[in-house]
CSV table of C-alpha atoms in Angstrom, one decimal:
chain,number,residue,atom,x,y,z
D,409,MET,CA,-7.4,-84.9,-42.2
D,410,ILE,CA,-10.0,-84.4,-39.0
D,411,HIS,CA,-7.8,-83.3,-36.5
D,412,ASN,CA,-7.2,-80.9,-33.7
D,413,PHE,CA,-4.1,-78.6,-35.1
D,414,GLN,CA,-2.9,-76.9,-32.5
D,415,TYR,CA,-1.6,-80.5,-31.7
D,416,THR,CA,-0.8,-82.0,-34.9
D,417,GLU,CA,3.2,-82.3,-35.3
D,418,PRO,CA,4.8,-80.2,-36.9
D,419,GLN,CA,6.1,-83.9,-39.4
D,420,ILE,CA,1.9,-85.0,-40.4
D,421,LEU,CA,1.7,-81.5,-40.6
D,422,GLU,CA,3.7,-80.5,-43.5
D,423,TRP,CA,2.5,-83.7,-44.8
D,424,ILE,CA,-0.7,-82.5,-45.2
D,425,GLU,CA,-0.1,-79.4,-46.3
D,426,LYS,CA,1.9,-81.5,-49.4
D,427,GLU,CA,-1.0,-83.4,-49.8
D,428,ASN,CA,-2.5,-80.3,-50.1
D,429,LEU,CA,-5.5,-82.4,-47.6
D,430,GLN,CA,-8.6,-80.9,-46.7
D,431,LYS,CA,-8.6,-80.3,-43.5
D,432,ILE,CA,-11.3,-80.4,-40.8
D,433,PRO,CA,-10.8,-78.9,-37.3
D,434,ILE,CA,-12.3,-80.6,-34.5
D,435,SER,CA,-11.4,-79.5,-30.6
D,436,GLN,CA,-11.6,-83.3,-29.0
D,437,GLY,CA,-8.1,-84.1,-29.2
D,438,TYR,CA,-8.5,-87.7,-29.3
D,439,ALA,CA,-9.7,-87.7,-33.0
D,440,ASN,CA,-9.1,-91.1,-34.2
D,441,CYS,CA,-10.5,-93.2,-31.1
D,442,SER,CA,-13.4,-90.4,-31.5
D,443,ILE,CA,-14.6,-90.7,-34.7
D,444,ALA,CA,-15.3,-94.1,-36.2
D,445,VAL,CA,-14.6,-93.8,-39.8
D,446,ILE,CA,-17.3,-95.8,-41.6
D,447,ASN,CA,-16.0,-94.2,-45.5
D,448,GLU,CA,-15.0,-91.4,-46.8
D,449,ASN,CA,-18.1,-89.7,-46.6
D,450,SER,CA,-19.4,-91.7,-43.3
D,451,ALA,CA,-18.5,-91.6,-39.1
D,452,ILE,CA,-20.1,-92.0,-35.8
D,453,VAL,CA,-19.9,-90.5,-32.9
D,454,ALA,CA,-21.2,-89.7,-29.3
D,455,ASP,CA,-20.1,-86.1,-29.7
D,456,ALA,CA,-22.2,-84.0,-30.5
D,457,LYS,CA,-20.0,-80.8,-31.1
D,458,ILE,CA,-18.0,-83.7,-33.6
D,459,ALA,CA,-21.1,-84.4,-35.9
D,460,GLU,CA,-22.0,-80.8,-35.7
D,461,THR,CA,-19.1,-80.1,-37.4
D,462,LEU,CA,-18.7,-83.2,-39.6
D,463,ARG,CA,-22.0,-82.5,-41.0
D,464,LYS,CA,-21.1,-78.9,-42.0
D,465,TYR,CA,-18.2,-81.0,-44.5
D,466,LYS,CA,-21.1,-83.2,-45.7
D,467,ILE,CA,-19.9,-85.9,-43.7
D,468,ASP,CA,-23.0,-88.5,-43.4
D,469,VAL,CA,-23.2,-89.0,-39.7
D,470,LEU,CA,-24.7,-91.0,-36.9
D,471,CYS,CA,-24.6,-88.8,-33.5
D,472,LEU,CA,-24.9,-91.8,-30.4
D,473,ASP,CA,-27.2,-90.9,-28.1
D,474,ASP,CA,-25.9,-91.9,-25.5
D,475,LEU,CA,-22.1,-92.8,-24.3
D,476,PRO,CA,-21.9,-96.1,-25.5
D,477,ASP,CA,-20.2,-98.5,-22.8
D,478,ILE,CA,-16.7,-99.4,-23.9
D,479,LYS,CA,-13.8,-100.4,-21.9
D,480,LEU,CA,-10.5,-100.0,-21.6
D,481,TRP,CA,-8.2,-102.5,-20.0
D,482,ASN,CA,-5.6,-101.1,-17.4
D,483,ASN,CA,-1.9,-101.8,-16.3
D,484,GLN,CA,-3.8,-104.7,-14.5
D,485,ASN,CA,-5.5,-105.7,-17.5
D,486,GLU,CA,-8.6,-104.9,-15.5
D,487,TYR,CA,-11.6,-102.2,-16.6
D,488,SER,CA,-10.2,-99.0,-16.1
D,489,LYS,CA,-13.0,-96.5,-14.1
D,490,MET,CA,-12.3,-94.8,-18.0
D,491,ARG,CA,-14.5,-95.2,-20.3
D,492,GLY,CA,-13.6,-95.9,-24.8
D,493,PHE,CA,-14.6,-94.3,-27.7
D,494,ILE,CA,-16.1,-95.4,-30.2
D,495,GLY,CA,-13.6,-94.9,-32.9
D,496,GLY,CA,-10.8,-96.9,-30.9
D,497,ALA,CA,-13.4,-99.5,-30.5
D,498,MET,CA,-13.8,-100.6,-34.4
D,499,ALA,CA,-12.3,-100.5,-37.5
D,500,ARG,CA,-12.8,-100.5,-41.2
D,501,ILE,CA,-11.2,-104.1,-42.5
D,502,GLU,CA,-12.4,-103.9,-46.4
D,503,ASP,CA,-15.4,-104.9,-47.1
D,504,LYS,CA,-16.6,-105.1,-43.3
D,505,ILE,CA,-16.7,-103.4,-40.2
D,506,MET,CA,-15.0,-104.9,-37.7
D,507,VAL,CA,-16.4,-104.8,-34.0
D,508,PHE,CA,-14.2,-105.4,-31.0
D,509,GLY,CA,-16.4,-106.8,-29.3
D,510,ASP,CA,-20.5,-107.8,-29.5
D,511,LEU,CA,-22.1,-105.0,-31.0
D,512,ARG,CA,-25.2,-105.7,-29.7
D,513,LYS,CA,-24.0,-104.7,-25.8
D,514,ILE,CA,-23.7,-101.0,-27.1
D,515,ASP,CA,-26.0,-100.4,-30.1
D,516,LYS,CA,-29.8,-102.0,-28.2
D,517,GLN,CA,-31.3,-100.3,-30.5
D,518,GLY,CA,-30.4,-100.8,-33.8
D,519,LYS,CA,-28.7,-97.6,-35.0
D,520,ILE,CA,-25.3,-98.6,-35.2
D,521,ARG,CA,-25.9,-102.2,-37.0
D,522,ASP,CA,-28.3,-100.0,-39.7
D,523,PHE,CA,-26.1,-97.6,-40.2
D,524,ILE,CA,-23.5,-99.6,-41.2
D,525,GLN,CA,-25.1,-102.1,-43.3
D,526,ASN,CA,-27.0,-99.6,-45.6
D,527,TYR,CA,-23.2,-98.4,-46.9
D,528,GLY,CA,-23.5,-102.2,-47.5
D,529,LEU,CA,-20.4,-103.2,-45.0
D,530,GLU,CA,-20.6,-106.4,-43.3
D,531,LEU,CA,-20.3,-106.3,-40.0
D,532,VAL,CA,-17.9,-108.7,-37.8
D,533,ASP,CA,-18.7,-108.5,-34.0
D,534,PHE,CA,-18.1,-110.9,-31.0
D,535,GLU,CA,-21.0,-112.3,-28.8
D,536,GLY,CA,-21.3,-112.0,-25.3
D,537,LEU,CA,-17.4,-109.7,-25.9
D,538,ASP,CA,-17.8,-106.1,-23.7
D,539,VAL,CA,-16.5,-103.7,-26.3
D,540,VAL,CA,-13.0,-102.7,-26.0
D,541,ASP,CA,-11.2,-99.9,-27.3
D,542,TYR,CA,-8.3,-100.4,-28.4
D,543,GLY,CA,-7.4,-97.6,-31.0
D,544,GLY,CA,-8.5,-99.0,-33.7
D,545,ILE,CA,-6.0,-100.5,-36.0
D,546,VAL,CA,-3.8,-100.3,-38.8
D,547,VAL,CA,-3.9,-101.7,-41.7
D,548,ILE,CA,-0.2,-101.9,-44.2
R,271,MET,CA,0.5,-111.7,-46.3
R,272,LYS,CA,-1.1,-108.7,-45.6
R,273,THR,CA,0.2,-106.8,-42.0
R,274,ILE,CA,-2.2,-105.4,-39.6
R,275,LEU,CA,-1.2,-103.0,-36.5
R,276,ILE,CA,-2.7,-104.1,-33.4
R,277,ASP,CA,-3.2,-103.4,-29.6
R,278,GLY,CA,-0.6,-106.0,-27.6
R,279,ARG,CA,-4.1,-106.5,-25.4
R,280,MET,CA,-6.2,-108.0,-28.4
R,281,ARG,CA,-8.3,-111.0,-27.1
R,282,GLU,CA,-7.8,-113.9,-28.5
R,283,ARG,CA,-11.2,-114.3,-30.6
R,284,GLU,CA,-10.6,-111.2,-31.7
R,285,LYS,CA,-6.9,-111.7,-33.2
R,286,GLU,CA,-8.3,-115.1,-34.2
R,287,MET,CA,-10.7,-113.6,-36.4
R,288,LEU,CA,-8.2,-111.3,-38.2
R,289,GLN,CA,-5.9,-114.8,-38.6
R,290,LYS,CA,-8.9,-116.3,-40.4
R,291,MET,CA,-8.9,-113.1,-42.5
R,292,GLU,CA,-5.7,-114.3,-43.3
R,293,TYR,CA,-3.6,-110.6,-41.5
R,294,HIS,CA,-0.5,-111.4,-40.1
R,295,LEU,CA,-0.7,-109.1,-36.3
R,296,VAL,CA,2.3,-107.1,-35.1
R,297,GLU,CA,1.3,-106.2,-31.8
R,298,ILE,CA,2.1,-102.6,-30.2
R,299,PRO,CA,3.9,-103.4,-26.8
R,300,LYS,CA,2.7,-101.4,-24.0
R,301,SER,CA,4.4,-98.0,-23.7
R,302,THR,CA,5.6,-96.9,-20.3
R,303,GLN,CA,5.0,-93.1,-22.1
R,304,THR,CA,1.5,-92.8,-22.0
R,305,TYR,CA,-1.1,-93.3,-19.8
R,306,ALA,CA,-2.2,-97.6,-19.1
R,307,GLU,CA,-5.4,-97.5,-21.3
R,308,ILE,CA,-4.0,-96.3,-24.0
R,309,SER,CA,-0.3,-97.8,-23.5
R,310,SER,CA,-0.4,-100.1,-27.0
R,311,HIS,CA,-3.5,-98.3,-29.0
R,312,VAL,CA,-2.4,-98.6,-32.2
R,313,ASP,CA,-3.9,-94.9,-33.0
R,314,ILE,CA,-1.9,-93.1,-30.1
R,315,PHE,CA,1.3,-94.4,-32.3
R,316,VAL,CA,1.0,-95.1,-35.7
R,317,CYS,CA,-0.4,-93.0,-38.3
R,318,LYS,CA,-1.2,-93.8,-41.5
R,319,ILE,CA,-2.2,-91.0,-44.4
R,320,ASN,CA,-3.1,-92.7,-47.5
R,321,ASN,CA,-0.1,-94.4,-48.3
R,322,THR,CA,2.6,-93.0,-45.8
R,323,PHE,CA,3.2,-93.7,-41.6
R,324,PHE,CA,3.9,-92.1,-39.1
R,325,SER,CA,5.2,-93.5,-35.9
R,326,PRO,CA,7.8,-92.9,-33.1
R,327,LYS,CA,11.2,-93.8,-33.4
R,328,SER,CA,11.1,-96.3,-30.5
R,329,ILE,CA,8.3,-97.7,-32.4
R,330,PHE,CA,9.7,-98.1,-36.1
R,331,ASP,CA,13.2,-98.9,-34.6
R,332,THR,CA,11.1,-102.6,-32.5
R,333,VAL,CA,8.1,-102.6,-35.0
R,334,LEU,CA,8.0,-101.3,-37.5
R,335,GLY,CA,10.8,-101.6,-38.9
R,336,GLN,CA,10.6,-105.4,-38.5
R,337,ILE,CA,7.5,-105.1,-41.5
R,338,GLU,CA,9.8,-105.8,-44.4
R,339,LEU,CA,6.9,-103.7,-46.1
R,340,LEU,CA,8.3,-100.7,-44.3
R,341,LYS,CA,11.9,-101.4,-44.4
R,342,ARG,CA,13.6,-98.3,-45.7
């Protein structure tokens, strides 16, 4: 479990202890949005400090050189001036990684595509659409 | 049919793809308790650890509690 445990909800913290999950502390508050989980041992991030921490735990990390242009919606359903995060802009669904938008818009060098495909996962993205951070998805 | 929680602001093309993958989509509505940009973000309101879900009561009452699998 990766989180800033200073801010973890007490019931969740209790559950983590009960389930005996390994805790990986980071200083970033929005852990899920900041980390695109590819599988149990690999992730894509845009924050060098998070990358450094994950690597200490033997997680294979692709750390993006530049902050990707990921959009967020504001209250008027227009793009906000704030920037979205990589972890909220893609999600693992079965054996696929879905990118919420056109991957080429944030991956001109193809590093993200290569990293994902090296793990044998299928990429699903949406040609022409800007990449948006939705806070990921949760499969029930 | 499998169920997936999504941001209520997700675009139609993305929703159509998930439906084509045979997911039933359940949308997280906008909340006034956060700033606009994250006001319907799934990971702000729901946390899944293995097969256990954590959410604020308001989201359980209006969203998660309506999902057959999660009724209790």
